[in-house]
CSV table of C-alpha atoms and ligand atoms in Angstrom, one decimal:
chain,number,residue,atom,x,y,z
A,78,MET,CA,294.4,114.7,206.6
A,79,ILE,CA,293.3,118.1,205.7
A,80,ASN,CA,291.7,120.3,209.0
A,81,ILE,CA,288.9,121.7,208.0
A,82,TYR,CA,287.9,123.2,211.0
A,83,GLY,CA,291.4,124.9,211.4
A,84,LYS,CA,292.0,127.7,208.8
A,85,TYR,CA,288.2,128.8,210.6
A,86,ARG,CA,289.0,128.2,213.6
A,87,PRO,CA,290.0,131.8,214.7
A,88,ALA,CA,286.3,132.5,213.0
A,89,ILE,CA,283.9,130.3,214.8
A,90,LEU,CA,286.3,130.7,218.6
A,91,GLY,CA,285.5,134.3,217.2
A,92,GLY,CA,281.8,133.6,216.8
A,93,LEU,CA,281.3,131.4,220.2
A,94,ILE,CA,282.8,134.5,222.4
A,95,LEU,CA,280.2,136.9,220.6
A,96,MET,CA,277.3,134.9,221.6
A,97,LEU,CA,278.6,134.5,225.4
A,98,VAL,CA,278.9,138.1,225.1
A,99,ALA,CA,274.9,138.3,223.9
A,100,ILE,CA,273.5,135.9,227.1
A,101,SER,CA,276.2,138.2,229.1
A,102,ASP,CA,274.7,141.3,227.9
A,103,GLN,CA,271.2,139.3,228.4
A,104,LEU,CA,271.8,138.1,231.6
A,105,ILE,CA,272.6,141.7,232.9
A,106,THR,CA,270.1,143.5,231.4
A,107,LYS,CA,267.5,140.6,232.7
A,108,ALA,CA,269.6,141.3,236.7
A,109,GLU,CA,269.6,144.9,235.8
A,110,ALA,CA,265.6,144.7,235.5
A,111,GLU,CA,264.7,142.8,238.4
A,112,ASN,CA,267.3,145.1,240.8
A,113,SER,CA,265.4,148.0,239.9
A,114,PHE,CA,265.8,151.2,241.8
A,115,GLU,CA,263.4,152.7,239.9
A,116,PRO,CA,260.8,151.6,242.6
A,117,VAL,CA,263.0,152.5,245.3
A,118,TRP,CA,263.1,155.6,243.2
A,119,GLU,CA,259.6,156.8,243.2
A,120,GLU,CA,258.2,156.2,246.9
A,121,ILE,CA,261.7,158.8,247.9
A,122,LYS,CA,259.9,161.1,245.0
A,123,SER,CA,256.8,160.7,246.5
A,124,GLN,CA,256.8,160.4,249.7
A,125,SER,CA,260.2,162.9,250.5
A,126,THR,CA,259.9,166.3,252.0
A,127,PRO,CA,262.0,168.8,250.1
A,128,ALA,CA,264.8,168.6,252.8
A,129,GLN,CA,265.5,165.0,252.3
A,130,LEU,CA,265.0,165.6,248.5
A,131,TYR,CA,267.6,167.8,248.4
A,132,ALA,CA,270.0,165.6,251.1
A,133,PHE,CA,269.8,162.1,248.9
A,134,LEU,CA,270.4,164.3,246.1
A,135,PHE,CA,273.4,166.5,247.7
A,136,GLN,CA,275.2,163.3,247.9
A,137,LEU,CA,273.9,161.3,244.4
A,138,PRO,CA,276.6,160.2,242.3
A,139,LYS,CA,276.5,163.4,239.7
A,140,GLY,CA,279.1,162.4,236.8
A,141,GLY,CA,280.6,165.8,235.0
A,142,ASN,CA,279.1,169.6,235.2
A,143,LEU,CA,280.5,170.0,231.5
A,144,HIS,CA,279.3,173.8,231.4
A,145,THR,CA,280.6,176.1,234.2
A,146,HIS,CA,282.0,179.1,233.5
A,147,PHE,CA,285.5,179.9,235.4
A,148,ALA,CA,284.5,183.2,236.9
A,149,GLY,CA,281.4,182.4,237.4
A,150,SER,CA,281.5,178.9,239.0
A,151,VAL,CA,282.7,179.6,242.6
A,152,PRO,CA,279.8,181.3,245.4
A,153,MET,CA,281.3,184.8,245.9
A,154,GLU,CA,282.0,184.7,249.5
A,155,TYR,CA,284.5,182.8,248.6
A,156,LEU,CA,286.2,184.6,246.7
A,157,LEU,CA,285.6,187.4,248.8
A,158,GLU,CA,286.9,185.5,251.1
A,159,ILE,CA,290.7,185.1,248.8
A,160,ALA,CA,290.9,188.0,247.1
A,161,ARG,CA,290.7,189.2,251.6
A,162,ASP,CA,292.7,187.3,252.8
A,163,LYS,CA,296.9,188.8,252.6
A,164,ASN,CA,298.1,185.1,252.8
A,165,ARG,CA,296.5,183.6,250.1
A,166,ASN,CA,295.8,186.0,247.6
A,167,GLY,CA,299.7,187.1,247.4
A,168,GLY,CA,300.0,189.6,249.6
A,169,GLN,CA,297.4,191.7,248.1
A,170,GLU,CA,295.1,194.7,248.9
A,171,PHE,CA,292.4,195.6,246.2
A,172,TYR,CA,290.3,198.4,246.5
A,173,THR,CA,286.6,198.1,245.5
A,174,ARG,CA,284.4,201.4,244.6
A,175,VAL,CA,281.6,202.2,247.3
A,176,LYS,CA,280.8,206.3,246.7
A,177,ILE,CA,280.5,208.4,243.7
A,178,ASN,CA,282.2,211.3,243.8
A,179,ASN,CA,281.6,214.5,240.8
A,180,CYS,CA,285.4,214.5,239.9
A,181,GLY,CA,285.5,214.9,236.5
A,182,GLU,CA,287.4,212.8,235.0
A,183,ASP,CA,287.2,208.9,235.0
A,184,CYS,CA,287.8,206.8,238.4
A,185,SER,CA,287.7,203.7,236.7
A,186,GLY,CA,290.7,203.1,236.4
A,187,ARG,CA,289.5,200.7,233.5
A,188,ARG,CA,292.6,202.1,230.8
A,189,LEU,CA,294.6,200.5,233.4
A,190,ASP,CA,292.9,197.1,234.6
A,191,TYR,CA,291.6,196.2,231.3
A,192,ALA,CA,293.3,197.9,228.5
A,193,GLY,CA,291.0,200.7,228.2
A,194,THR,CA,287.9,198.6,227.4
A,195,SER,CA,284.3,200.7,228.0
A,196,ALA,CA,282.8,200.0,231.8
A,197,PRO,CA,279.9,201.0,232.9
A,198,ILE,CA,280.2,203.6,236.1
A,199,VAL,CA,279.2,201.1,239.1
A,200,TYR,CA,279.7,201.1,242.8
A,201,PHE,CA,282.0,198.3,244.4
A,202,GLN,CA,283.5,198.7,240.8
A,203,THR,CA,286.9,196.6,241.9
A,204,THR,CA,290.5,197.1,240.6
A,205,ARG,CA,293.7,196.8,242.3
A,206,GLU,CA,296.2,198.4,244.7
A,207,VAL,CA,298.5,199.9,241.8
A,208,THR,CA,295.7,201.2,240.1
A,209,TRP,CA,294.4,203.2,242.6
A,210,LYS,CA,297.6,204.8,243.2
A,211,SER,CA,297.7,205.4,240.1
A,212,LEU,CA,294.0,207.9,240.5
A,213,SER,CA,294.0,211.4,241.0
A,214,SER,CA,293.1,211.6,245.4
A,215,CYS,CA,289.6,212.6,244.4
A,216,CYS,CA,289.5,209.6,242.4
A,217,GLN,CA,290.7,207.5,245.6
A,218,SER,CA,288.9,208.9,247.5
A,219,GLU,CA,285.9,206.7,246.1
A,220,TYR,CA,287.5,203.8,247.0
A,221,LYS,CA,288.7,201.7,250.5
A,222,PRO,CA,290.4,198.6,250.9
A,223,LEU,CA,288.4,195.1,249.7
A,224,SER,CA,289.1,194.0,253.7
A,225,ALA,CA,288.1,197.0,255.8
A,226,LEU,CA,284.7,197.0,254.1
A,227,ASN,CA,282.4,196.6,257.2
A,228,GLU,CA,279.3,194.4,258.0
A,229,GLU,CA,276.6,196.2,255.4
A,230,GLU,CA,279.5,197.6,252.6
A,231,THR,CA,280.6,193.8,252.5
A,232,ALA,CA,277.3,192.1,252.7
A,233,ALA,CA,275.9,195.6,249.8
A,234,TRP,CA,279.5,194.2,248.0
A,235,LEU,CA,278.8,190.3,247.0
A,236,SER,CA,274.7,191.3,246.9
A,237,SER,CA,276.5,194.0,243.9
A,238,VAL,CA,277.5,190.7,242.6
A,239,LYS,CA,274.4,187.7,242.5
A,240,LEU,CA,271.1,188.4,240.5
A,241,ASP,CA,269.5,187.9,244.6
A,242,ARG,CA,267.3,190.5,243.6
A,243,PRO,CA,263.7,191.6,242.0
A,244,GLY,CA,264.9,193.2,238.3
A,245,GLU,CA,268.1,192.8,237.8
A,246,GLY,CA,267.7,190.1,234.5
A,247,ARG,CA,269.7,190.1,232.3
A,248,ASN,CA,271.4,193.1,231.4
A,249,GLU,CA,272.7,193.6,235.1
A,250,PHE,CA,274.5,190.3,234.3
A,251,PHE,CA,275.3,190.8,231.0
A,252,GLU,CA,276.8,194.6,230.8
A,253,VAL,CA,277.1,195.1,234.8
A,254,ILE,CA,278.2,192.4,237.4
A,255,TRP,CA,281.6,191.8,235.7
A,256,HIS,CA,282.5,194.8,235.2
A,257,ARG,CA,282.7,195.3,239.0
A,258,MET,CA,285.2,192.4,240.0
A,259,GLY,CA,287.1,191.4,236.8
A,260,VAL,CA,290.0,192.5,237.8
A,261,LEU,CA,289.7,189.1,240.6
A,262,PHE,CA,289.6,186.8,237.5
A,263,SER,CA,293.1,188.0,236.4
A,264,ASP,CA,294.4,187.5,238.9
A,265,PRO,CA,297.6,184.7,239.6
A,266,HIS,CA,297.2,183.8,243.1
A,267,ILE,CA,293.2,184.6,243.1
A,268,ASN,CA,292.4,181.7,240.4
A,269,PRO,CA,293.5,178.7,241.6
A,270,GLU,CA,292.2,179.2,244.7
A,271,LEU,CA,289.2,178.9,243.3
A,272,LEU,CA,289.6,176.2,241.7
A,273,VAL,CA,289.9,174.4,244.2
A,274,THR,CA,287.9,175.5,246.0
A,275,ASN,CA,285.4,174.7,243.6
A,276,MET,CA,287.0,170.8,242.9
A,277,LYS,CA,286.1,170.7,246.4
A,278,LEU,CA,282.9,172.2,246.8
A,279,PHE,CA,281.6,170.2,244.2
A,280,GLY,CA,283.1,167.2,244.7
A,281,ASP,CA,281.1,167.4,247.9
A,282,GLU,CA,278.3,167.5,245.6
A,283,GLY,CA,279.3,164.1,243.9
A,284,LEU,CA,280.8,165.3,240.4
A,285,ARG,CA,283.8,163.8,239.2
A,286,TYR,CA,284.6,165.7,236.5
A,287,LEU,CA,284.5,169.1,236.0
A,288,GLU,CA,284.8,171.0,233.0
A,289,PHE,CA,285.2,175.0,233.0
A,290,GLN,CA,285.5,177.7,229.9
A,291,LEU,CA,288.7,178.6,230.7
A,292,PRO,CA,290.5,181.3,228.1
A,293,PRO,CA,294.3,181.0,229.2
A,294,ARG,CA,294.7,185.2,228.4
A,295,GLY,CA,293.4,188.5,230.3
A,296,TRP,CA,295.6,187.7,233.3
A,297,ARG,CA,297.8,190.1,235.5
A,298,HIS,CA,300.2,190.1,238.1
A,299,SER,CA,300.1,193.2,240.8
A,300,ASP,CA,302.3,195.5,239.5
A,301,GLY,CA,299.5,195.5,235.9
A,302,ARG,CA,302.0,193.4,233.6
A,303,SER,CA,300.1,190.7,231.6
A,304,ILE,CA,300.7,187.5,231.7
A,305,PRO,CA,301.4,184.8,229.1
A,306,ALA,CA,298.9,182.0,228.3
A,307,GLU,CA,301.8,179.9,228.7
A,308,GLU,CA,302.4,181.1,232.3
A,309,VAL,CA,298.9,180.5,233.4
A,310,TYR,CA,298.8,176.8,232.5
A,311,GLU,CA,301.8,176.4,234.5
A,312,ILE,CA,300.4,178.0,236.9
A,313,LEU,CA,296.7,175.5,236.8
A,314,LYS,CA,298.7,173.1,236.5
A,315,GLU,CA,300.7,173.2,239.4
A,316,ARG,CA,297.9,174.0,241.0
A,317,LEU,CA,296.4,170.9,239.9
A,318,LYS,CA,299.0,168.6,241.6
A,319,GLN,CA,298.9,169.9,244.9
A,320,GLU,CA,297.1,167.6,247.9
A,321,ASP,CA,294.0,169.7,248.3
A,322,ALA,CA,293.4,169.4,244.3
A,323,VAL,CA,293.9,165.5,244.2
A,324,ALA,CA,292.2,164.1,246.9
A,325,SER,CA,289.4,166.2,246.3
A,326,GLY,CA,288.6,163.2,243.8
A,327,VAL,CA,288.2,165.6,240.8
A,328,THR,CA,289.5,165.5,237.3
A,329,VAL,CA,289.7,168.9,235.8
A,330,ARG,CA,289.6,170.0,232.6
A,331,PHE,CA,288.8,173.6,230.5
A,332,ARG,CA,288.0,175.3,227.3
A,333,ASN,CA,289.3,178.0,225.2
A,334,VAL,CA,286.6,180.1,224.5
A,335,ALA,CA,286.4,183.4,222.3
A,336,ILE,CA,283.9,186.5,222.7
A,337,ARG,CA,281.6,186.2,220.4
A,338,TYR,CA,280.0,189.4,219.3
A,339,LEU,CA,283.7,191.0,219.4
A,340,SER,CA,285.3,192.8,216.2
A,341,ASN,CA,288.4,190.1,216.9
A,342,ALA,CA,286.2,186.8,218.1
A,343,GLU,CA,287.9,185.1,214.4
A,344,ALA,CA,291.6,186.0,215.8
A,345,GLN,CA,290.0,185.0,219.6
A,346,ILE,CA,288.9,181.4,218.0
A,347,GLU,CA,292.3,181.0,215.7
A,348,GLU,CA,293.9,181.9,219.0
A,349,ALA,CA,292.2,179.5,221.0
A,350,PHE,CA,292.5,176.4,218.8
A,351,ALA,CA,296.6,177.8,218.1
A,352,PHE,CA,296.5,176.9,222.2
A,353,VAL,CA,294.7,173.5,222.5
A,354,ASP,CA,296.3,172.0,219.6
A,355,SER,CA,300.1,172.8,221.9
A,356,HIS,CA,298.7,172.0,225.7
A,357,ARG,CA,295.4,169.0,225.4
A,358,ASP,CA,296.8,167.3,228.8
A,359,LEU,CA,294.9,170.2,229.9
A,360,TRP,CA,293.3,172.0,227.8
A,361,VAL,CA,290.9,169.6,226.2
A,362,GLY,CA,287.8,172.1,223.4
A,363,VAL,CA,286.8,175.5,221.8
A,364,ASP,CA,283.9,177.0,222.5
A,365,MET,CA,282.6,180.6,222.1
A,366,ALA,CA,280.3,182.2,224.7
A,367,GLY,CA,279.0,186.5,225.1
A,368,ARG,CA,275.7,187.4,224.8
A,369,GLU,CA,272.9,186.3,221.3
A,370,ASP,CA,270.1,188.2,221.8
A,371,ASP,CA,273.1,190.3,219.9
A,372,ASP,CA,273.5,189.9,215.7
A,373,LYS,CA,277.4,190.8,216.4
A,374,GLY,CA,278.2,187.2,217.0
A,375,HIS,CA,275.3,185.2,214.6
A,376,PRO,CA,276.8,181.6,214.6
A,377,LEU,CA,277.7,181.7,210.8
A,378,ARG,CA,280.2,184.2,210.6
A,379,PHE,CA,282.5,182.0,212.1
A,380,LEU,CA,281.9,179.0,209.5
A,381,GLU,CA,284.5,180.4,207.0
A,382,THR,CA,286.8,180.3,210.0
A,383,PHE,CA,285.9,176.9,211.8
A,384,ARG,CA,286.6,175.5,208.6
A,385,LYS,CA,289.8,176.8,208.3
A,386,MET,CA,291.1,174.7,212.0
A,387,ARG,CA,289.9,172.1,210.9
A,388,LYS,CA,292.2,172.1,208.7
A,389,ARG,CA,295.0,172.2,211.0
A,390,TYR,CA,293.5,171.2,213.9
A,391,GLY,CA,292.0,167.8,214.6
A,392,GLY,CA,290.9,166.0,218.1
A,393,ILE,CA,289.4,169.1,219.9
A,394,GLY,CA,285.8,169.0,221.1
A,395,LEU,CA,283.7,171.4,219.8
A,396,SER,CA,281.0,172.8,222.5
A,397,ILE,CA,279.3,176.2,221.4
A,398,HIS,CA,276.5,178.1,223.0
A,399,GLY,CA,273.6,177.9,220.8
A,400,GLY,CA,269.5,179.3,221.0
A,401,GLU,CA,270.7,181.0,224.8
A,402,VAL,CA,267.8,183.5,223.3
A,403,ASP,CA,264.7,184.4,223.5
A,404,GLU,CA,262.9,183.9,219.4
A,405,PRO,CA,262.6,181.5,217.1
A,406,ASN,CA,265.6,181.1,214.7
A,407,THR,CA,268.0,178.5,212.9
A,408,HIS,CA,271.5,179.4,215.6
A,409,VAL,CA,271.2,175.7,216.8
A,410,ARG,CA,271.4,174.2,213.7
A,411,ASP,CA,274.2,176.4,212.5
A,412,THR,CA,276.3,176.2,215.6
A,413,LEU,CA,275.9,172.2,214.4
A,414,LEU,CA,277.5,173.2,210.9
A,415,LEU,CA,280.0,175.0,213.1
A,416,GLY,CA,281.8,172.0,214.1
A,417,ALA,CA,280.2,171.9,217.7
A,418,THR,CA,279.0,167.9,218.5
A,419,ARG,CA,277.8,169.8,222.3
A,420,ILE,CA,276.1,173.0,222.3
A,421,GLY,CA,275.6,175.1,225.4
A,422,HIS,CA,271.3,176.1,226.4
A,423,GLY,CA,270.1,175.2,222.9
A,424,LEU,CA,266.7,176.9,224.3
A,425,ASN,CA,265.3,177.6,220.9
A,426,LEU,CA,265.5,174.3,219.3
A,427,ILE,CA,262.2,174.1,221.0
A,428,SER,CA,260.9,176.0,218.1
A,429,ASP,CA,263.2,174.8,215.0
A,430,PRO,CA,261.4,170.9,214.3
A,431,ASP,CA,263.7,170.1,211.6
A,432,THR,CA,266.9,170.7,213.0
A,433,LEU,CA,265.3,169.2,216.8
A,434,LEU,CA,263.7,165.7,214.8
A,435,TYR,CA,267.2,165.7,213.6
A,436,MET,CA,268.8,165.3,216.7
A,437,ARG,CA,266.9,162.4,217.8
A,438,ASN,CA,268.8,159.7,219.1
A,439,ARG,CA,271.7,161.1,217.8
A,440,GLU,CA,276.0,161.5,219.3
A,441,TYR,CA,275.1,165.5,219.6
A,442,LEU,CA,274.8,166.1,223.7
A,443,ILE,CA,272.5,169.8,224.9
A,444,GLU,CA,273.9,171.3,227.8
A,445,SER,CA,271.1,171.7,229.5
A,446,CYS,CA,271.5,174.6,232.5
A,447,LEU,CA,268.1,174.9,234.0
A,448,VAL,CA,268.4,178.1,236.6
A,449,SER,CA,270.8,180.4,234.9
A,450,ASN,CA,267.9,179.9,232.2
A,451,ARG,CA,264.9,180.4,234.5
A,452,VAL,CA,267.6,183.5,236.5
A,453,LEU,CA,268.2,184.9,233.3
A,454,GLU,CA,264.4,184.8,232.6
A,455,TYR,CA,264.7,183.2,229.3
A,456,PHE,CA,262.2,180.8,231.1
A,457,PRO,CA,260.4,182.7,234.2
A,458,ASN,CA,258.6,179.1,235.0
A,459,LEU,CA,260.9,176.6,234.7
A,460,ASP,CA,257.3,174.3,233.4
A,461,ASP,CA,258.1,176.1,230.0
A,462,HIS,CA,261.6,175.0,229.5
A,463,PRO,CA,262.1,172.3,226.6
A,464,PHE,CA,264.7,170.4,228.9
A,465,PRO,CA,261.8,167.9,228.7
A,466,GLU,CA,261.5,167.8,225.4
A,467,PHE,CA,265.2,167.2,224.5
A,468,LEU,CA,265.0,164.3,227.3
A,469,ARG,CA,262.2,162.5,226.4
A,470,LEU,CA,262.2,162.9,222.2
A,471,GLY,CA,266.2,161.3,222.5
A,472,ILE,CA,268.0,164.0,223.0
A,473,PRO,CA,270.9,163.4,224.8
A,474,VAL,CA,271.5,165.8,227.9
A,475,CYS,CA,272.7,167.3,230.9
A,476,LEU,CA,272.9,169.1,234.2
A,477,ASN,CA,274.9,172.4,234.2
A,478,THR,CA,275.4,175.5,236.5
A,479,ASP,CA,277.0,177.9,234.1
A,480,ASP,CA,277.5,180.7,236.4
A,481,ARG,CA,276.7,179.5,239.6
A,482,GLY,CA,278.6,181.6,241.9
A,483,MET,CA,275.9,184.8,240.2
A,484,TRP,CA,272.7,182.9,241.5
A,485,ASP,CA,274.0,181.0,244.8
A,486,SER,CA,273.0,178.0,243.2
A,487,ASN,CA,274.9,174.5,243.4
A,488,MET,CA,274.7,171.4,241.1
A,489,THR,CA,271.9,169.5,243.5
A,490,ASP,CA,269.4,172.5,243.0
A,491,GLU,CA,269.9,171.8,238.9
A,492,TYR,CA,268.7,168.1,239.6
A,493,PHE,CA,266.2,168.9,242.7
A,494,SER,CA,264.7,171.9,240.1
A,495,ALA,CA,264.6,169.5,237.1
A,496,VAL,CA,262.8,166.6,239.0
A,497,LYS,CA,260.5,169.0,240.9
A,498,HIS,CA,259.1,169.6,237.3
A,499,PHE,CA,259.4,166.9,234.7
A,500,ASN,CA,259.1,164.0,237.9
A,501,LEU,CA,262.2,162.4,236.2
A,502,ARG,CA,262.7,159.0,235.8
A,503,TRP,CA,265.8,156.9,237.4
A,504,ASP,CA,267.0,155.7,234.6
A,505,GLU,CA,266.3,158.9,233.5
A,506,ILE,CA,268.9,161.0,236.1
A,507,VAL,CA,271.3,158.0,235.0
A,508,LYS,CA,271.7,158.4,232.0
A,509,MET,CA,272.3,161.7,232.2
A,510,GLY,CA,275.3,161.8,234.9
A,511,ARG,CA,277.1,158.7,232.4
A,512,ASP,CA,276.1,161.3,229.2
A,513,SER,CA,278.5,164.0,231.0
A,514,LEU,CA,281.0,161.8,231.1
A,515,HIS,CA,280.4,160.4,227.8
A,516,TYR,CA,280.1,163.1,226.4
A,517,ALA,CA,282.9,165.0,227.7
A,518,PHE,CA,285.8,166.1,225.8
A,519,VAL,CA,289.0,164.7,227.8
A,520,ASP,CA,291.3,162.7,226.7
A,521,ASN,CA,289.1,158.2,225.9
A,522,ALA,CA,291.7,156.4,229.1
A,523,LYS,CA,290.6,158.9,231.0
A,524,LYS,CA,286.4,159.5,230.6
A,525,ALA,CA,286.7,155.5,230.3
A,526,GLU,CA,288.3,155.5,234.2
A,527,LEU,CA,286.1,158.3,235.1
A,528,ILE,CA,282.6,155.9,233.7
A,529,SER,CA,283.1,153.0,235.4
A,530,ALA,CA,284.0,154.5,238.4
A,531,TYR,CA,280.5,156.0,238.0
A,532,GLU,CA,278.7,153.1,237.1
A,533,ARG,CA,280.4,152.0,240.6
A,534,ASP,CA,279.5,155.1,242.3
A,535,VAL,CA,276.1,154.7,241.4
A,536,ALA,CA,275.4,151.0,241.9
A,537,SER,CA,276.7,151.5,244.8
A,538,PHE,CA,274.7,154.1,246.3
A,539,GLU,CA,271.7,152.3,244.8
A,540,MET,CA,272.5,148.8,247.2
A,541,LYS,CA,272.7,152.0,249.6
A,542,TYR,CA,269.1,152.8,249.7
A,543,GLN,CA,267.8,149.2,248.8
A,544,ASN,CA,268.6,147.4,252.3
A,545,ALA,CA,268.1,150.5,254.5
A,546,ASN,CA,265.1,152.9,255.6
A,547,TRP,CA,265.5,156.3,253.0
A,548,ARG,CA,263.8,158.5,256.4
A,549,GLU,CA,267.2,156.8,257.6
A,550,LEU,CA,269.6,157.4,255.6
A,551,THR,CA,269.1,160.7,254.9
A,552,SER,CA,268.5,162.4,258.1
A,553,HIS,CA,272.6,161.7,258.6
A,554,ILE,CA,273.3,163.3,255.6
A,555,GLU,CA,274.2,167.3,255.9
A,556,PRO,CA,273.9,169.0,252.8
A,557,ALA,CA,274.8,172.6,251.7
A,558,ILE,CA,271.9,173.9,251.1
A,559,SER,CA,272.4,177.1,248.4
A,560,PRO,CA,271.2,180.0,249.6
A,561,TYR,CA,269.0,180.1,245.8
A,562,ALA,CA,267.6,176.3,247.1
A,563,LEU,CA,266.7,177.7,250.7
A,564,ARG,CA,265.1,181.2,248.7
A,565,THR,CA,263.4,179.2,245.8
A,566,PHE,CA,262.4,175.3,247.6
A,567,LYS,CA,261.5,176.5,250.5
A,568,ILE,CA,264.0,174.3,252.2
A,569,SER,CA,264.9,174.7,256.4
A,570,ASN,CA,268.5,174.4,257.4
B,167,ZN,ZN1,277.3,179.2,229.6
């Protein structure tokens, strides 16, 4: 007798399994709907004080922060603390400019610190001891050791590296601030400490993944010698293995970055790809940064370069700043053509309807940075921000802190802004967190681990609030309230 089922058994079994999976999926969806957290969230949102809402959002599991420039990622108080602490900065003293004399010469030390790039003459420009020693005595007298600043000077130094006063906007940020403290962010002792500090701070806010924009170039030893990229990789890798880094529970990856308006940007892109390709355990993608209202860095300039890179390399994530400008143009579309699957900011996508429609319900993510866009005056009033259009037209978005060090903010502030301005639903909040991991460039095995941990964290967070009084629960949380929140949301601590 011919066993007719024998031949088809695998197919029949496969069919049965699929049916069972489909039925159990339906059951889960139904259960999820019945246990929906939405009513609890609606009550919290409508009845909480700013302080209660802030505490709730501080503890919220948040997934990943995908758009965070390493040098702008840490609160400046921590930078100053580490830069002054000889136990953590490799025993160095840094010098900062507290007055400007008429010395009749260039007192910036930039020839040594930045290999001759131009820098404005500014107060609180910080330099290495070796550079300071090479200056004339007239120039030397303009500087003071960072560790010797009095209280007033310390406050002024901190203010000089933040956008914390009316009238400071884009120009102060792009043209001045970075020159003030560039040497600190090229230091092999300070950077690893900043990295782990940030892992702890963001970990406290419920983040589990950080993808920093960090080019491994330009680092220098205290004697001014430049440090090869390979060594930068080793230094960071070693620091990430240490106990405090591991205990933060935060996974870190980096993207290499080219500065788009520079004349050698094409070479930087090629170098960035080559480096990522050979250090894929830590570096997972390539980005282009630099102010986009400088037309020298327009996206299509780089089309041939990215096509050349695609002939050489596969599996390197592309997240590129696009549309962070006031005027309408096609830069987001052009950036997709470069191969980006994630767009940094994407603000003027709102004025390019064809591309906006094209991106609906597809696998492209927009990295929104609400506080950054407000402080840099792209949208001084967040009510005008296109974020809700992107979110509710079905374009994947996530929230990010960009250069939070310069705006004194944190990730909770991004969520608080989004909730207050755009009345977020619970399912929107959870989807953003999930998408911040789904679109991360970390390898698939780690990503799966991060996503299932996120789902578990969200489920237990919901359960906690379903089973207890939210007013009681939030009263026990002690969130780290950022200075931005204190200034903007009228929260008192
Ligand atoms: Zn950015």
